[in-house]
Amino acid sequence: MARTTWGNRRPRRTAALSGTVDAAVLAAAITAERDPGSGPVRHEGLRVTGPFDLSHRRIDARLALVDCVFEEPVDVTGLRAHALDLTGSTLPALRADRVTVDGEVVLTGARLGDGAAQPRPMTDPSDPRTGARMPRRLQEGTVTGTVQLADARIGGNLVLNRLTVADAGAWSLLAPRLTVGGSLHARDLTASGSLYLRDARVTYAVNLHAADVGGIDATGLVCSGGFYADWGFRSGGQVLLRAAEIGGVVTFHDAVLAEPAGSLLLSRLRVPRLRLDLREPPAGQVVLQDAAVDVLVDSEATWPAPGRLTLEGFTYQRLETERPVEVRSRVGWLTRDVRAGAGAFEQLAKSYESGGDERAARTVRHARERHLSRNDRFSGRLWGYVQDVLFGYGYAPRRALVWLLSLVAAGSLWFAHHPPRPVGTDSRRAWDPVLYSLDLLVPFGGLGYRGSWDPTGASKAVALVLVVAGWTLATAVVAGARRVLGRG
């Protein structure tokens, strides 16, 4: 039977294997001596009985086992080959730790696992509702995955498009320190468990378009292209990109982070562009602590719930949204982090400043002072309220002018109808209720009217109110100015 041509090489002719074959017979046929350059080794439609073991073998050809059914796990640990293709095959598990493949590893349309359909989302152990497993560094050798690629070296692409992994185990893909010379393609991947890609290295991109997984631990991932978990991507558990370094974009556009524990843990992530415009609000939390991006793209409609957002130490240069977001709504986004401090507000103010919107920056800093005063003691909160009402902590100076003019007008109106008596019998100043009220309000210097007239009765009370209001207004302005300069 002639094998189909792979690339430009002419396939070799061997005795055909068909139907049900023993795993040892298939392994012997694959590893048999062949002429150099004789082409790929390809078998299709076989049913393989017994344990299939090619561990620590070297095959100087491209190996393709297409649409085959393996009754027991396939072990290719330490295998060296030009390429490995398991397209459309069915197998309980794939043990491929430390494989070295010059070209691609392809599992397109393959089915792995014991068939268990129950999802196993990666959950937060601190959550009493869902805490079942810890999303931490695994102890090597104590856990297994349905697909194992630990320390694997793949020179081309790792292709997992339309792969289905249905297994009762926690990890559908266990690939710590995986190295991929091309891209990791996992479009329409379906996995009952989670993907473990801690400390993996991918030269180009990780594509998870429309994938459905139980979670992802890609802590420490290095990828020079992009991380695309978008266009229908779905996770019922945590997605961890902590301390990852991505050269292009990390996008969760149109993604779903579903119950019970769909969440994003992106602390210390480094990426030029981050998209968090999900299809719907996440079921869990979004952690951006100490992450650094140039551009953040998000959607007001899919912000996480209050108390489920962490922003402290998160830095960005610009914010983008499909629909404009009012600055007060953006301040509300900040306050969804119950631990948000001055740094989070200042970061937002700087992003508005870099875009030339000074008014929005002042609004954010004003909101910062309000937010911080809520954590003060009662006396501090009271004094903060006074400063806010009088002139907005220094960020609404026109408010202080309005107060001053209002008090001058009120005092003038009163004293115009209730003029005080002059001090002494020879007053050289003509009575002016406006200048008298202004002199009472201004605590520094003087216009000479305050000491020239002596109010009595109710007029003395009005004069006292003006004097106290003047001192309060001046003290608040000075304190606010010091605070603004100190924050700056």
XYZ file of C-alpha atoms in Angstrom:
488
model
C 0.000 0.000 0.000
C 1.463 3.339 -1.006
C 1.557 6.026 1.637
C 0.404 9.540 0.717
C 3.087 12.089 -0.040
C 4.116 14.371 2.845
C 5.845 17.495 1.646
C 7.943 16.990 -1.464
C 9.325 13.611 -0.421
C 8.332 10.372 -2.076
C 6.786 7.995 0.460
C 8.332 4.625 0.998
C 6.433 1.396 0.413
C 6.144 -1.108 3.238
C 3.899 -3.985 4.126
C 0.572 -2.447 5.045
C -0.863 -2.688 8.535
C -4.610 -2.589 8.807
C -7.436 -3.425 11.156
C -6.493 -4.441 14.688
C -2.782 -4.690 15.418
C -0.711 -5.363 18.491
C 1.116 -2.334 19.860
C 4.460 -4.176 19.794
C 3.988 -5.026 16.103
C 3.220 -1.388 15.288
C 6.214 -0.157 17.290
C 8.495 -2.637 15.480
C 7.206 -1.473 12.097
C 7.824 2.167 13.006
C 11.344 1.622 14.327
C 12.483 -0.778 11.602
C 15.537 0.272 9.650
C 14.782 2.310 6.555
C 16.670 4.013 3.830
C 17.711 7.597 4.564
C 15.315 10.032 2.976
C 12.677 7.347 2.438
C 9.899 9.691 3.604
C 7.462 9.794 6.475
C 6.162 6.837 8.438
C 2.379 6.917 8.240
C -0.352 4.579 9.467
C -4.073 5.236 9.316
C -7.230 3.760 10.773
C -5.586 1.160 13.017
C -6.964 -0.220 16.256
C -3.970 -0.765 18.539
C -4.134 -3.234 21.429
C -1.695 -3.369 24.299
C 0.652 -0.664 25.614
C 2.174 1.344 22.776
C 5.696 2.404 23.792
C 8.156 4.440 21.732
C 9.866 6.007 24.719
C 13.465 7.101 24.274
C 13.542 6.037 20.641
C 14.924 7.963 17.700
C 13.020 8.055 14.431
C 14.683 9.903 11.579
C 11.382 10.556 9.867
C 8.028 12.187 10.323
C 5.692 9.905 12.264
C 1.954 10.028 11.534
C -0.617 7.840 13.293
C -3.832 9.232 11.859
C -7.384 8.213 12.868
C -6.059 5.395 14.999
C -7.642 4.025 18.183
C -5.315 3.110 21.044
C -6.775 0.994 23.820
C -4.018 1.935 26.269
C -1.992 5.127 26.862
C 0.614 6.079 24.285
C 4.099 6.522 25.737
C 6.575 8.513 23.627
C 8.589 9.919 26.545
C 11.980 11.116 25.322
C 11.188 10.362 21.684
C 13.231 12.136 19.007
C 11.538 12.556 15.642
C 11.170 15.002 12.766
C 7.415 15.421 13.415
C 4.578 13.732 15.271
C 1.007 13.641 13.918
C -1.897 12.059 15.843
C -4.689 13.782 13.913
C -8.118 12.261 14.579
C -6.784 9.530 16.860
C -8.379 8.303 20.080
C -6.280 7.345 23.086
C -6.641 7.253 26.880
C -3.555 9.410 27.485
C -0.385 10.691 25.852
C 2.905 10.546 27.736
C 5.261 12.810 25.794
C 7.530 14.337 28.405
C 10.935 15.447 27.144
C 10.161 14.696 23.500
C 12.296 16.463 20.926
C 10.557 17.132 17.629
C 12.123 19.145 14.827
C 8.820 20.067 13.205
C 5.201 20.037 14.374
C 3.291 18.038 16.946
C -0.301 17.730 15.746
C -3.322 16.432 17.678
C -6.013 18.097 15.555
C -9.411 16.501 16.148
C -7.978 13.877 18.495
C -9.880 12.552 21.526
C -8.127 11.742 24.785
C -9.191 10.632 28.238
C -11.524 8.133 29.848
C -14.626 9.888 28.512
C -15.667 11.489 31.816
C -17.763 14.521 30.911
C -17.777 16.153 34.360
C -15.813 19.449 34.194
C -12.981 19.943 36.687
C -12.517 23.733 36.996
C -9.394 25.055 38.682
C -10.694 26.821 41.778
C -9.453 29.065 44.548
C -8.765 27.086 47.763
C -9.667 30.158 49.843
C -13.234 30.109 48.491
C -15.342 27.867 50.767
C -17.858 27.284 47.959
C -15.487 25.928 45.349
C -12.083 25.444 46.989
C -10.968 22.009 45.880
C -7.440 22.402 44.556
C -4.599 24.840 44.929
C -3.486 26.698 41.775
C 0.143 26.635 42.873
C 3.357 25.151 41.556
C 2.905 21.409 41.337
C 5.267 18.924 42.873
C 6.815 17.177 39.900
C 6.114 13.454 39.812
C 3.109 13.578 42.121
C 0.514 14.536 39.496
C -0.263 13.371 35.994
C -2.049 14.876 33.035
C -4.026 13.344 30.222
C -1.574 14.982 27.798
C 1.912 15.301 29.247
C 4.535 17.461 27.518
C 6.799 18.431 30.401
C 10.169 19.762 29.170
C 9.181 18.965 25.595
C 11.081 20.689 22.763
C 9.037 21.319 19.628
C 10.752 23.109 16.761
C 7.564 23.977 14.867
C 3.962 24.436 15.975
C 2.032 22.556 18.638
C -1.395 22.087 17.034
C -4.291 21.149 19.333
C -7.167 22.482 17.235
C -10.504 20.740 17.978
C -8.766 18.469 20.471
C -11.139 16.964 23.043
C -9.864 15.905 26.456
C -12.550 14.283 28.615
C -11.044 12.832 31.757
C -11.678 12.714 35.481
C -8.195 14.091 36.144
C -7.483 17.660 37.183
C -5.006 18.431 34.380
C -5.908 17.944 30.746
C -2.540 19.297 29.565
C 0.497 19.134 31.822
C 3.343 20.927 30.043
C 5.672 22.770 32.421
C 8.711 24.290 30.725
C 7.396 23.411 27.289
C 9.342 25.049 24.442
C 7.591 25.702 21.129
C 9.562 27.167 18.233
C 6.409 28.229 16.420
C 2.934 28.827 17.876
C 0.600 26.898 20.135
C -2.694 26.534 18.249
C -5.642 25.310 20.333
C -8.675 26.696 18.516
C -11.935 25.016 19.643
C -10.064 22.925 22.203
C -12.387 21.277 24.750
C -10.849 20.176 28.036
C -12.652 18.938 31.145
C -9.600 19.819 33.237
C -7.040 22.617 33.192
C -3.990 23.484 31.104
C -0.655 23.708 32.934
C 1.826 25.837 30.962
C 3.940 27.203 33.777
C 7.292 28.583 32.596
C 6.561 27.614 28.985
C 8.335 29.363 26.095
C 6.416 30.009 22.880
C 8.199 31.878 20.109
C 5.119 33.300 18.398
C 1.543 33.072 19.713
C -0.779 31.081 21.952
C -4.147 30.802 20.189
C -7.103 29.647 22.292
C -9.939 31.008 20.161
C -13.281 29.500 21.279
C -11.537 26.999 23.570
C -13.477 25.605 26.554
C -11.252 24.677 29.488
C -11.359 24.176 33.234
C -8.635 26.749 33.790
C -5.120 27.739 32.751
C -1.960 28.108 34.785
C 0.494 29.922 32.508
C 2.488 31.544 35.290
C 5.864 32.657 33.981
C 4.905 32.120 30.331
C 7.182 33.895 27.857
C 5.704 34.557 24.426
C 6.962 37.080 21.890
C 3.688 37.180 19.949
C 0.311 37.201 21.698
C -1.953 35.271 24.048
C -5.398 34.997 22.407
C -8.096 33.646 24.715
C -10.926 35.325 22.860
C -13.932 34.962 20.528
C -15.891 32.561 22.688
C -13.071 31.336 24.911
C -14.594 29.892 28.073
C -13.137 28.920 31.420
C -15.008 27.702 34.461
C -11.906 28.111 36.613
C -9.005 30.435 37.165
C -6.791 31.716 34.373
C -3.329 32.534 35.714
C -0.854 34.650 33.762
C 1.139 35.772 36.758
C 4.616 37.102 35.977
C 4.084 36.283 32.299
C 5.911 38.284 29.614
C 4.003 38.646 26.360
C 5.490 40.653 23.502
C 2.304 41.538 21.610
C -1.172 41.397 23.136
C -3.086 39.487 25.788
C -6.748 39.446 24.819
C -9.876 38.077 26.442
C -12.193 39.826 23.983
C -15.620 38.134 23.928
C -14.400 35.573 26.485
C -16.541 34.014 29.228
C -15.210 33.430 32.731
C -18.037 31.310 34.010
C -19.166 29.766 37.278
C -17.998 28.421 39.574
C -14.616 30.153 39.629
C -13.962 31.877 36.305
C -11.425 34.581 37.129
C -8.232 36.244 35.905
C -5.051 36.412 37.967
C -2.701 38.679 36.011
C -0.430 40.011 38.734
C 3.030 41.076 37.500
C 2.014 40.514 33.882
C 4.075 42.463 31.323
C 2.431 43.128 27.957
C 2.056 46.144 25.635
C -1.710 45.686 25.136
C -4.272 44.015 27.375
C -7.911 43.490 26.345
C -10.466 42.731 29.043
C -13.664 43.448 27.112
C -15.329 40.157 27.974
C -18.676 38.859 26.727
C -20.138 39.161 30.255
C -18.900 40.084 33.752
C -16.584 37.424 35.202
C -17.878 35.049 37.828
C -14.779 35.536 39.940
C -12.135 38.154 40.511
C -9.757 40.061 38.262
C -6.318 40.648 39.790
C -4.042 43.188 38.064
C -1.765 43.882 41.002
C 1.680 45.099 39.904
C 0.928 44.359 36.253
C 2.359 46.754 33.647
C 0.745 47.450 30.261
C 0.871 50.269 27.748
C -2.807 50.127 26.761
C -5.754 48.650 28.652
C -8.897 47.958 26.623
C -11.969 47.128 28.681
C -15.739 47.450 28.740
C -17.809 49.100 31.448
C -20.517 46.483 30.942
C -18.183 43.629 31.923
C -16.260 45.098 34.852
C -15.978 42.647 37.769
C -18.317 43.033 40.714
C -17.338 45.362 43.595
C -14.791 43.690 45.820
C -13.541 41.406 43.046
C -11.054 43.775 41.420
C -7.446 44.325 42.523
C -5.578 47.280 40.965
C -2.906 48.306 43.450
C 0.421 48.727 41.650
C -1.184 48.313 38.215
C 0.384 50.729 35.705
C -0.853 51.714 32.251
C -0.364 54.575 29.829
C -3.752 54.723 28.134
C -7.286 53.433 28.549
C -9.447 52.462 25.579
C -13.096 51.444 25.350
C -15.460 50.802 22.470
C -17.958 53.185 24.076
C -16.869 56.326 25.970
C -16.726 55.967 29.752
C -17.441 59.000 31.940
C -14.681 59.921 34.341
C -16.968 59.399 37.347
C -17.783 55.905 36.099
C -14.067 55.240 35.756
C -13.595 56.381 39.348
C -16.280 53.851 40.261
C -14.159 51.227 38.497
C -11.294 52.091 40.848
C -13.439 51.857 43.945
C -14.478 48.320 43.014
C -11.096 47.518 44.522
C -11.895 47.870 48.214
C -8.170 48.208 48.957
C -7.499 50.859 46.320
C -5.068 53.466 47.656
C -3.712 56.790 46.504
C -1.487 55.098 43.917
C -4.414 53.625 41.976
C -6.125 57.023 41.764
C -2.907 58.799 40.790
C -2.292 56.254 38.022
C -5.726 56.982 36.570
C -5.177 60.742 36.855
C -1.854 60.461 35.022
C -3.471 58.499 32.196
C -5.968 61.355 31.725
C -3.152 63.899 31.872
C -1.171 62.065 29.206
C -4.257 62.308 27.006
C -4.543 66.044 27.615
C -7.680 65.886 29.793
C -6.653 67.997 32.788
C -10.237 68.419 34.003
C -10.736 64.662 34.262
C -7.412 64.350 36.087
C -8.581 66.916 38.682
C -11.851 65.028 39.083
C -9.954 61.809 39.793
C -7.691 63.464 42.351
C -10.695 65.062 44.024
C -12.298 61.610 44.247
C -9.034 60.260 45.671
C -9.200 62.660 48.632
C -12.814 61.718 49.282
C -11.962 58.028 49.106
C -8.984 58.312 51.451
C -10.824 60.446 54.013
C -13.334 57.638 54.529
C -10.638 55.640 56.302
C -9.789 58.460 58.741
C -11.018 58.744 62.289
C -14.197 60.690 62.939
C -12.411 64.010 63.388
C -10.474 63.476 60.166
C -13.607 62.543 58.253
C -15.396 65.619 59.612
C -12.543 67.955 58.655
C -12.365 66.302 55.243
C -16.069 66.871 54.741
C -15.620 70.576 55.569
C -12.782 70.884 53.042
C -14.801 69.045 50.405
C -17.820 71.293 50.872
C -15.794 74.506 50.945
C -13.500 74.002 47.963
C -13.244 70.322 47.008
C -9.915 69.613 48.731
C -8.262 72.245 46.564
C -9.425 70.742 43.272
C -12.491 73.014 43.044
C -11.072 76.478 43.796
C -14.049 78.254 42.275
C -16.172 76.732 45.008
C -14.196 78.719 47.601
C -14.805 81.919 45.613
C -18.530 81.148 45.460
C -18.593 80.673 49.241
C -16.720 83.936 49.759
C -19.038 85.929 47.512
C -22.115 84.283 49.030
C -21.025 85.168 52.572
C -20.154 88.726 51.554
C -23.572 89.100 49.926
C -25.399 87.669 52.941
C -23.450 89.848 55.379
C -23.930 92.956 53.252
C -27.648 92.351 53.066
C -27.888 91.964 56.820
C -25.765 94.959 57.750
C -27.443 97.158 55.141
C -30.600 96.827 57.216
C -28.879 96.565 60.599
C -25.931 98.990 60.545
C -23.725 98.783 63.669
C -22.845 101.843 65.665
C -19.502 103.521 65.037
C -16.701 103.174 67.572
C -15.998 106.609 69.140
C -17.718 109.853 68.319
C -15.553 110.916 65.406
C -15.652 108.212 62.751
C -13.759 109.214 59.643
C -15.051 106.271 57.565
C -18.292 106.282 55.680
C -20.442 103.257 56.375
C -20.210 100.546 53.701
C -21.880 97.176 54.503
C -20.033 95.389 51.664
C -16.548 96.436 52.773
C -17.449 95.785 56.410
C -18.595 92.213 55.611
C -15.500 91.592 53.494
C -13.237 92.876 56.285
C -14.864 90.453 58.731
C -14.367 87.505 56.365
C -10.726 88.118 55.405
C -8.599 86.929 58.362
C -5.329 88.467 57.174
C -4.593 92.171 56.792
C -7.654 94.385 57.056
C -9.577 97.217 55.474
C -10.015 99.196 58.712
C -13.757 98.641 58.940
C -13.759 95.870 61.504
C -12.470 98.059 64.342
C -14.436 101.141 63.332
C -17.877 99.677 63.931
C -19.318 97.805 66.892
C -22.236 95.447 66.161
C -24.642 94.539 68.935
C -27.352 91.941 69.486
C -28.067 89.748 66.500
C -25.580 91.736 64.398
C -22.784 90.588 66.742
C -23.785 86.972 66.104
C -23.753 87.564 62.342
C -20.337 89.227 62.605
C -19.017 86.296 64.627
C -20.302 83.813 62.029
C -18.509 85.747 59.277
C -15.247 85.842 61.224
C -15.360 82.105 62.004
C -16.340 81.282 58.423
C -13.430 83.372 57.129
C -10.919 81.601 59.332
C -12.371 78.175 58.459
C -12.291 78.942 54.758
C -8.700 80.218 54.916
C -7.509 77.263 57.007
C -9.182 74.780 54.686
C -7.656 76.432 51.624
C -4.173 76.329 53.155
C -4.575 72.695 54.266
C -5.903 71.714 50.863
C -3.052 73.463 49.092
C -0.522 71.634 51.246
C -2.253 68.321 50.541
C -2.328 68.927 46.794
C 1.350 69.888 46.752
C 2.212 66.902 48.932
C 0.343 64.445 46.682
C 2.039 65.963 43.670
